[in-house]
Tab-separated table of C-alpha atoms in Angstrom:
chain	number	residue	atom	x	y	z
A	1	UNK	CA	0.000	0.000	0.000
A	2	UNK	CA	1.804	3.297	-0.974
A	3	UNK	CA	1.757	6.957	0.917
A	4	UNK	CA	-0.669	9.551	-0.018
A	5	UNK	CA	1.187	12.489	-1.751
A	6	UNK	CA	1.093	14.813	1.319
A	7	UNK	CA	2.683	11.697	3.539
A	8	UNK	CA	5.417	11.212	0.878
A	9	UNK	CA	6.282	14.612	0.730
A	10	UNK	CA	6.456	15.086	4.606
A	11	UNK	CA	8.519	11.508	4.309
A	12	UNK	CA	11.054	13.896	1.663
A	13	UNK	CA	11.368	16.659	3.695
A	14	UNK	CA	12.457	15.027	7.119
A	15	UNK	CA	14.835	12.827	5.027
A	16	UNK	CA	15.942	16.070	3.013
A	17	UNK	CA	16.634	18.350	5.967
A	18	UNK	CA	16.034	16.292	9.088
A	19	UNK	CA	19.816	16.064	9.839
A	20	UNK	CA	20.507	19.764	9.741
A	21	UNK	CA	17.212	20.368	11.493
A	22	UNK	CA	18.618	17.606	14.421
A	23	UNK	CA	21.796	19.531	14.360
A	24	UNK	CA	20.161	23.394	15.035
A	25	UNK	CA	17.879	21.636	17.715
A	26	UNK	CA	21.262	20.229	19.364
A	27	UNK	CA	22.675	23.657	19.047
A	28	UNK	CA	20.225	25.707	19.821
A	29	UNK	CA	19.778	23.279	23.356
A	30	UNK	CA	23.730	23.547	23.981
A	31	UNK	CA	23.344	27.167	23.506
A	32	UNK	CA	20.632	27.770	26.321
A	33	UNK	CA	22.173	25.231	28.583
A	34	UNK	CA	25.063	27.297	28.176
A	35	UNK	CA	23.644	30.367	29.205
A	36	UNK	CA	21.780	29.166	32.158
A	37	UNK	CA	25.287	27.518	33.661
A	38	UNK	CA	26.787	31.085	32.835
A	39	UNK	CA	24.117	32.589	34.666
A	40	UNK	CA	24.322	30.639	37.634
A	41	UNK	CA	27.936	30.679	37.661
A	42	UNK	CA	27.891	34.661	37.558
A	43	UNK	CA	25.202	34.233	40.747
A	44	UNK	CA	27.677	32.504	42.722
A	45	UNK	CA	30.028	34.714	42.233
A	46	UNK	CA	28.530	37.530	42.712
A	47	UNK	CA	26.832	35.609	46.063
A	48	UNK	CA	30.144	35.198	47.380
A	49	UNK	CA	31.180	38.574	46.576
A	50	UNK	CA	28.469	39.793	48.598
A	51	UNK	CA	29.209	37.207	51.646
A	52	UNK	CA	32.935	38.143	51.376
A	53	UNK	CA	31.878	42.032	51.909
A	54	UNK	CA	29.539	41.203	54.783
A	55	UNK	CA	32.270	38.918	56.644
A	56	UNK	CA	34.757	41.509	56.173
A	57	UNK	CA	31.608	44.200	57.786
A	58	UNK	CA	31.230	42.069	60.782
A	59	UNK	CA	34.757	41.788	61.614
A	60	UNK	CA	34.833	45.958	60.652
A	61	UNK	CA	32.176	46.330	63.509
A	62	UNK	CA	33.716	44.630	65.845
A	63	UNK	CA	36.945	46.336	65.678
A	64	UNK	CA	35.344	49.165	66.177
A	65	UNK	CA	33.643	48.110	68.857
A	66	UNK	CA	37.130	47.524	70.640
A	67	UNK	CA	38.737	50.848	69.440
A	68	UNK	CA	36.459	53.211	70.690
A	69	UNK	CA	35.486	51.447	73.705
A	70	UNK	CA	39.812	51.787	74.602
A	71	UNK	CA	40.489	53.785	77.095
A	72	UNK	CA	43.964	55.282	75.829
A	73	UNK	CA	45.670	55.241	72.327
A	74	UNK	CA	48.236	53.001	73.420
A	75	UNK	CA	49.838	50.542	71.056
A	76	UNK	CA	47.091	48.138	70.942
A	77	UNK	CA	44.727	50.727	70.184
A	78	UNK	CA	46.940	52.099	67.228
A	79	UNK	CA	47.751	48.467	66.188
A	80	UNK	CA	43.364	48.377	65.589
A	81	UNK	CA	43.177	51.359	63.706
A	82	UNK	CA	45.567	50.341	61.274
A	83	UNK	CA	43.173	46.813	61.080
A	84	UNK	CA	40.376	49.247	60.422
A	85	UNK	CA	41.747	51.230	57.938
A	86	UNK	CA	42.647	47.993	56.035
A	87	UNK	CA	39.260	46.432	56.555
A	88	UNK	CA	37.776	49.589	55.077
A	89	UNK	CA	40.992	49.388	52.194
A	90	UNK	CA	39.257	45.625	51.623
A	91	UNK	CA	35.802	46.162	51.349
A	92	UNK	CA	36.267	49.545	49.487
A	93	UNK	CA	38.088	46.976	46.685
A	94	UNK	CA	35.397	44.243	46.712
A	95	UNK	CA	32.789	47.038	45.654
A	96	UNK	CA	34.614	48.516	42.983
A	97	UNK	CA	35.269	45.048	41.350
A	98	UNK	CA	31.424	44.543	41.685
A	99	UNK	CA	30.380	48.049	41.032
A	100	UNK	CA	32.049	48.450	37.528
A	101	UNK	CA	30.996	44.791	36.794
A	102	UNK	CA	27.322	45.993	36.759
A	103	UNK	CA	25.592	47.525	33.567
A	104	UNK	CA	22.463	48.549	32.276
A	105	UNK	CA	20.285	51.681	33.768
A	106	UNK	CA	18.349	50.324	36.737
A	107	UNK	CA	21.723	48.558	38.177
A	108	UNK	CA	23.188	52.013	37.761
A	109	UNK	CA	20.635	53.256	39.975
A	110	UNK	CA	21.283	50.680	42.273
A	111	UNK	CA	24.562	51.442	42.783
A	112	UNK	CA	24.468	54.908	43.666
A	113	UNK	CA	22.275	53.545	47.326
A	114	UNK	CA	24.941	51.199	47.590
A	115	UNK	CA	27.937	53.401	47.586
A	116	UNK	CA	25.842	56.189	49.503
A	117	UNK	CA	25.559	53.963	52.397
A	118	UNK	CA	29.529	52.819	52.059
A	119	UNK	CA	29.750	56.204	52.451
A	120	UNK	CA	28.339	56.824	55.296
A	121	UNK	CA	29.128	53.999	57.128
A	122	UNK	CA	33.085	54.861	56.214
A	123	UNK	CA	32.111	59.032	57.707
A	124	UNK	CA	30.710	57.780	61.032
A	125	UNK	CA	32.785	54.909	61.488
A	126	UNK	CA	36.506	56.784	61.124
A	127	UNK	CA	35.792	60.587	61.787
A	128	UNK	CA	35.804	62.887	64.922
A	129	UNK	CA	37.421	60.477	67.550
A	130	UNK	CA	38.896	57.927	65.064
A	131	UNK	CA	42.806	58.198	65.152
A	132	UNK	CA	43.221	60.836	67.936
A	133	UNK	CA	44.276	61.020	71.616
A	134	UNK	CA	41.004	62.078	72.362
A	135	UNK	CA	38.723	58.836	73.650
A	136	UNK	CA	35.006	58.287	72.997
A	137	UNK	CA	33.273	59.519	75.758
A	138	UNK	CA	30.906	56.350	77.578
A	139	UNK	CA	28.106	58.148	76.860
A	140	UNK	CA	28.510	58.715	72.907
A	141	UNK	CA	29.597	54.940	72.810
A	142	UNK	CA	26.363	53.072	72.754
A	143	UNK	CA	24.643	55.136	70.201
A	144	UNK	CA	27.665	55.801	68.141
A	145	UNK	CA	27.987	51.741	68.342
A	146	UNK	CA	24.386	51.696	67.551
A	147	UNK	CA	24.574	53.544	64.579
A	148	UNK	CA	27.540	52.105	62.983
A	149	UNK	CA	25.794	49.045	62.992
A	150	UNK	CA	22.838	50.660	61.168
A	151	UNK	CA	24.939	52.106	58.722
A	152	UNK	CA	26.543	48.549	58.138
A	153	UNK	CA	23.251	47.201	57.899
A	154	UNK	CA	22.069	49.572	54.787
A	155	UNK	CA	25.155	48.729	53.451
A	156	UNK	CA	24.849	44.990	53.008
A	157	UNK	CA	20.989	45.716	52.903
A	158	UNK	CA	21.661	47.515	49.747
A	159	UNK	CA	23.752	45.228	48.465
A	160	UNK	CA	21.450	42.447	48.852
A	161	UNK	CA	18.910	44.397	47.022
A	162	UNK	CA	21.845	45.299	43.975
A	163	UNK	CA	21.503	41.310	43.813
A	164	UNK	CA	18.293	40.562	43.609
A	165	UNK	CA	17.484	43.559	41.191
A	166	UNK	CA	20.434	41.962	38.760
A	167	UNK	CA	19.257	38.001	39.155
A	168	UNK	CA	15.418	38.072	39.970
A	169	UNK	CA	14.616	41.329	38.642
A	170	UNK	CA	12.746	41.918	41.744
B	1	UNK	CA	55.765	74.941	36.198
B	2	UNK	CA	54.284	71.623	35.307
B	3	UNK	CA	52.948	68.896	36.675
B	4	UNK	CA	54.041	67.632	40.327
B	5	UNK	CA	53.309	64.193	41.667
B	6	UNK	CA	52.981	63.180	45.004
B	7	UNK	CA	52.600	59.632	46.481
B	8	UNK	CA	51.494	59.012	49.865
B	9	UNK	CA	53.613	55.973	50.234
B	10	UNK	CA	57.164	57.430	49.213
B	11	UNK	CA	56.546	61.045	49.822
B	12	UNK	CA	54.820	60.876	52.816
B	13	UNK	CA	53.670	57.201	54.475
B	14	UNK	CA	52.559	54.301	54.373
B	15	UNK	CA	50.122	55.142	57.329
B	16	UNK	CA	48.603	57.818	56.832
B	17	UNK	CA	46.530	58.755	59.812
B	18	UNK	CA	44.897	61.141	62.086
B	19	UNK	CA	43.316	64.754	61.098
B	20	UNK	CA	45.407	67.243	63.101
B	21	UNK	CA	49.368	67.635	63.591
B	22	UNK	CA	48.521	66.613	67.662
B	23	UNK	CA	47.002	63.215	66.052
B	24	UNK	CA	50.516	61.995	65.439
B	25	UNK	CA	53.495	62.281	62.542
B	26	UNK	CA	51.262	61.676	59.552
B	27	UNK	CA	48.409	63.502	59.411
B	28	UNK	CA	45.910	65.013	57.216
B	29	UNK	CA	47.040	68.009	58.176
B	30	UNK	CA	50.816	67.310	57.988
B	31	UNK	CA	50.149	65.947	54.728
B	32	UNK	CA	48.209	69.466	53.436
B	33	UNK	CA	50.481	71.910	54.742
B	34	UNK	CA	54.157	70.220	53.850
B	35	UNK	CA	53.441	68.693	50.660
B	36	UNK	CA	50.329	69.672	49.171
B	37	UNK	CA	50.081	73.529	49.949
B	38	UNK	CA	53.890	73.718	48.584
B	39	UNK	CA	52.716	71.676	45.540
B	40	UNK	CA	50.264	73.344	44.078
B	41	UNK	CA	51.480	77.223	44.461
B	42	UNK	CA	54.767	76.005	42.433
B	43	UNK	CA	53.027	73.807	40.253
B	44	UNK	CA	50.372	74.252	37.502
B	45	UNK	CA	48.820	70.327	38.661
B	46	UNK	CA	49.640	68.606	40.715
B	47	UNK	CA	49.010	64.556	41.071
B	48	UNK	CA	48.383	62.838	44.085
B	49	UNK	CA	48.740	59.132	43.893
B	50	UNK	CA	46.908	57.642	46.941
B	51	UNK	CA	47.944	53.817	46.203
B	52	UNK	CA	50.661	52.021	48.380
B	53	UNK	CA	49.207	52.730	51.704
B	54	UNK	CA	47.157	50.700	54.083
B	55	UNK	CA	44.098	52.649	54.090
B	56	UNK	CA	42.969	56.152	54.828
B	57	UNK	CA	40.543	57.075	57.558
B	58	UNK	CA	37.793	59.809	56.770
B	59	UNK	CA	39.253	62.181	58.861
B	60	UNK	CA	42.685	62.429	57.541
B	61	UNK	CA	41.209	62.549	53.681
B	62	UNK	CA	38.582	64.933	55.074
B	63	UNK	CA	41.378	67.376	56.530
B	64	UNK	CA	44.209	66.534	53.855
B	65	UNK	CA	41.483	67.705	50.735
B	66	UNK	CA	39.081	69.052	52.106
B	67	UNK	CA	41.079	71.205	53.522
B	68	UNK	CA	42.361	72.643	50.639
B	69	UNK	CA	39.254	74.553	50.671
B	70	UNK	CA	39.261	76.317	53.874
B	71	UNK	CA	42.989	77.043	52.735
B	72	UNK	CA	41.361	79.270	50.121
B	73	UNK	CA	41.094	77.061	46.568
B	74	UNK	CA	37.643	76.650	44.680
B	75	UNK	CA	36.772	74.354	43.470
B	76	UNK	CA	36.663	75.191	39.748
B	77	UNK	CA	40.000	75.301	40.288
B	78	UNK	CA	41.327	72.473	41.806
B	79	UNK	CA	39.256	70.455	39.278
B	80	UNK	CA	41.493	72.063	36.537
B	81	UNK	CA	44.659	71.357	38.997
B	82	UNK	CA	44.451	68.600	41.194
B	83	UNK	CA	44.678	64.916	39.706
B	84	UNK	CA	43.722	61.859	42.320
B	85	UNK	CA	45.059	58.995	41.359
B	86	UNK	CA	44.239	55.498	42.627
B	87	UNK	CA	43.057	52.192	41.400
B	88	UNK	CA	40.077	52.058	43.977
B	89	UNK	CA	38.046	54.096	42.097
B	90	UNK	CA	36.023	54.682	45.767
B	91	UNK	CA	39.048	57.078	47.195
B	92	UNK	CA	38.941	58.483	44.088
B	93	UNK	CA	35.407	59.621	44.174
B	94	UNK	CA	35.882	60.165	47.795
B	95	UNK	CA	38.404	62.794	48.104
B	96	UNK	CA	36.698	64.972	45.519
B	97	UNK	CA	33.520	63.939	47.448
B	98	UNK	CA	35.225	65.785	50.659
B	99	UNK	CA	36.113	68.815	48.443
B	100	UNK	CA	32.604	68.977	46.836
B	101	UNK	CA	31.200	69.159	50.245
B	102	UNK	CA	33.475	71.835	52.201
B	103	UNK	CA	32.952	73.917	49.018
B	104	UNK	CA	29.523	73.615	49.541
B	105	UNK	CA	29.639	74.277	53.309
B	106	UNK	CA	32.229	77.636	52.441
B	107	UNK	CA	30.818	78.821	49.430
B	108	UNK	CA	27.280	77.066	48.480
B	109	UNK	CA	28.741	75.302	45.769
């Protein structure tokens, strides 16, 4: 019994261009699975980028903690500025490398929050008492504690939100 | 006259710290007055490379450039004179940051 026309000519075609046609569908599959792994490669690294930064913010806090809660510049106390200074040097590096990494307008506009709160964080942390004889006095400590850690916070807050805005779109 | 450059770690230190002479040997104001001051009234620019050292605290940036506005420069024209140099982009922005502002606090813009 032989094909209708319309069979035969479907039967012509996938033996005309079904290897090509096998080929792009391979291709085209490699391609996507390609992007995806890139995608979720660039997530991890960003991810850790942004863990590094917040390690580096906790240990930055608690230094500070200890400086300003010294009673007299002595050696020790000089010895933790210098760890502050290069905490600060650290983190200031880690967002650069992830700030010029990002493109596109709405990341821009994510990144000026980001390196306002940097910003602040870096005024309040290391001005006014920060490298000078003079000591904190007790009762500036708790809220001056207080608000470096709130300043940290919108930091890594901010961050977090850079992240989401670039991978979720949310 | 042409263009100086400075560099905090073999002009000056490595540590840079503190905002006033009384905060120790290397400070912001130390760092104004004996090099930077000196600089730029021989000098048509002047460079200052900020890389080399182990990090800078606000205060002695604050003092070091900021100050270079209460010392009586606009800032027209230390935009036209002064060159930061650094490859954190951050102390970059943030010395001219600390200029921007005491301009604004001295002169409204």
């Amino acid at each position: 019994m032989g094909l209708d026309p319309e069979s035969m000519m479907l039967a012509e075609l996938i033996k005309d261009y079904g290897p090509p046609v096998a080929w792009i569908v391979a291709i085209i599959g490699l391609y996507f699975n390609n992007r995806s792994a890139n995608t979720r490669e660039k997530r991890k690294e960003f991810r850790s980028e942004i863990d590094a930064i917040e390690k580096i913010v906790k240990d930055l806090l608690g230094k500070l903690n200890t400086y300003n809660r010294s009673k007299t510049r002595d050696d020790a106390a000089k010895q933790t500025e210098v760890e502050i200074k290069v905490l600060f040097r650290e983190i200031d590096m880690k967002w650069d490398r992830l700030a010029r990494r990002q493109s596109g307008g709405e990341l821009r506009l994510l990144i000026a929050p980001c390196a306002n709160c940097l910003e602040q964080f870096f005024d309040h942390a290391t001005d006014k008492y920060f490298e000078t004889d003079d000591r904190m006095p007790e009762d500036e400590l708790g809220t001056h504690h207080q608000q470096n850690y709130i300043l940290a916070m919108m930091f890594t807050e901010a961050l977090h939100s850079l992240f989401l805005k670039k991978f979720d779109g949310i | 006259m042409q263009n100086h450059m400075i560099s905090v770690l073999n002009n000056f230190s490595s540590n840079p710290s503190g905002r006033y002479y009384t905060d120790g040997p290397n400070s912001g104001e130390r760092f104004r007055n004996e090099l930077l001051l000196p600089a730029l009234k021989g000098n048509t620019e002047v460079t200052v490379d900020l890389d080399g050292a182990l990090g800078y605290g606000s205060s002695f940036l604050e003092e070091a450039f900021g100050g270079l506005v209460r010392a009586g420069y606009k800032l027209a024209e230390l935009k036209g004179r002064l060159h930061v140099h650094s490859k954190i982009a951050t102390y970059r922005n943030r010395v001219w940051r600390y200029i921007e502002e005491e301009s604004i606090r001295r002169y409204g813009a």
